[in-house]
Amino acid sequence: MKNGAAGLRPARWAARESQSRGRLHPEPAHPYRGEYQRDRDRIVHSSGFRRLVYKTQVFVNHEGDLYRTRLTHSLEVAQIGRTVARCLDLNGELVEAIALAHDLGHTPFGHAGEDALHECMKPWGGFEHNLQSLRVVDELEQRYMGFPGLNLTFETREGILKHCSKRNARRLGELGQRFLTRGQPGLEAQVANLADEIAYNNHDVDDGLRSGLLSEAALCSVPLFRRHYERVVREAGSVPRRVLIHETIRAMINEVVTDLVETSRRNIRVRRLHSSDDVRALTKPLIALSPATLAEHLALKRYLRRHLYRHEQVIDVTSRAQEMLKAVFQRFLADVRTMPREHANRARAWEAEKGEAGRARAVADYVAGMTDRYAFSAYKRLVDPRARLP
Ligand code: MG
C-alpha cells in the first residue's frame, strides 16, 4: 500500500484552510497554528472533553477501570482516522478535530441515557446526541471573551453533525443543507464517521470478552472474528488469553482499515475530483468499505447488538440508569432552583424567551452534560438517598 504524504501535500479533494467556510465569529489567524489545529486544541481544552472520561461507552463507568469510556473511544477514533487521512492525503488535523469532538454531546449512561432524555424532551422537539455535540461546541462551552462556544470552523462542525432530522436541519442554515438535499460532507468528515464505526465494533468485542458477556467460542459464528482468531491461535502457541484477543482485534482493525483505504482510494480516483466541494455535491460517500468487507463489518455489528448491547445484564443496568436520568430531569424541570445557579438562570432566561420549551432545553443541556457518577449523585440527592449504583 502506498504511503500518503502525511498532510504535507494535501490532495485537491482534501479540506484546505484557504478554502474554509470559516468560523461563525471571524477571528484573526494564529501566527503559527493552522485553523483545524486550533479547532482540535480548543476541543482538547474544553470541559466537555474532560467529562468524556466519566461517561459510559457500553459498560457503566463504575463497572471496571479497563473498559472504554467516551474519552478513550474518541482517542481510538482519532487514531484510526488519522491513519486513513494520511494514506488518502486528506487533512489529518481536521479528521482528528472531528473525531475528538464527535461524542461531546453524549449523555451519561450511553445510548440508554440518550433514549431516556429523548423521551423526556419529546414534547419539545426531542434530543439528538449529534445535534447536542454541535450545541456543546457552538453554544454551551463558555470559555472565550469574544463568542459563545468554541467558535470552530464550518468543516469541523459539519463533521460533528453526522445525522440530523429534517426538522432540525432546517434551523441550521448552511450546516443543515446537506440533510435536505442529500449531499455529502467533506471527505474528512466521512473518514471520521467510518473510523468511529470501526473503533467501536472492535473495542466492544474486547470489552465484551473482558466482561464475560461474550466468549471467543460464540464469537466464532462471526466470520471476521473467526478468520483472525483461528489464525492467531494456530500461530501463537501458548500465550496468555489476552494476547490472543488483542492479536485478533489488531488483525481485524488492520483488515477493515486497509480495505477502507483501498476502496476509498479507488472511489476517489474514478471521480476525478477537483475540490472538496465536488465531494459535497455527490449523492453517496466516497469513503467506504468494499461490499464484501462491509458485509462482514455489518455482521459483527449485528452480533454485538444482539449479544452485547441487548444482553440482559447490560439492559438491566442501563434501564435502571434510564429511570434515574428521567427522575432527575423531572425534578430539575419542576424546580429549576435545584440546578446550579448558572443553569437555573439560563432556564429562566430561555423560559422568558421561548416558554416551557426553553426551560426544558436548559434542563436537557444540564443533564446531557453530566457524567455517569454526577448523574447518580444528583439522583441520590434529589430522589433517593439510599439508591444503589445502577
Ligand atoms: Mg462515537
XYZ file of N, CA and C and ligand atoms in Angstrom, residues 57 70 73-74 77 99 102-103 106 111 129 162 196-197 200, ligand 1:
46
model
N -19.369 4.174 27.585
C -19.466 3.773 26.179
C -20.521 2.661 26.112
N -16.133 7.151 26.910
C -16.270 8.019 25.723
C -14.947 8.673 25.369
N -12.642 6.013 23.742
C -13.255 5.739 22.438
C -12.897 6.850 21.452
N -13.052 8.098 21.874
C -12.777 9.230 20.976
C -11.311 9.235 20.536
N -10.902 6.598 17.869
C -11.468 7.080 16.597
C -10.472 8.028 15.925
N -13.024 13.818 15.158
C -13.083 12.588 15.962
C -13.114 12.912 17.460
N -16.652 14.339 18.318
C -17.901 13.764 17.793
C -18.856 13.292 18.903
N -18.335 12.944 20.068
C -19.218 12.441 21.125
C -19.411 13.428 22.276
N -22.748 13.470 24.078
C -23.335 12.256 24.646
C -23.748 12.440 26.093
N -26.120 5.136 25.199
C -27.320 5.301 24.366
C -28.600 5.179 25.180
N -28.129 13.164 20.054
C -26.776 13.386 20.589
C -25.852 14.095 19.602
N -23.258 14.366 12.234
C -23.316 13.200 11.343
C -24.714 12.925 10.830
N -15.134 5.897 13.468
C -15.981 5.700 14.654
C -16.558 4.279 14.634
N -17.119 3.896 13.502
C -17.729 2.558 13.383
C -16.705 1.444 13.598
N -15.558 1.335 17.415
C -16.424 0.741 18.446
C -16.731 -0.720 18.178
Mg -18.565 7.507 18.676
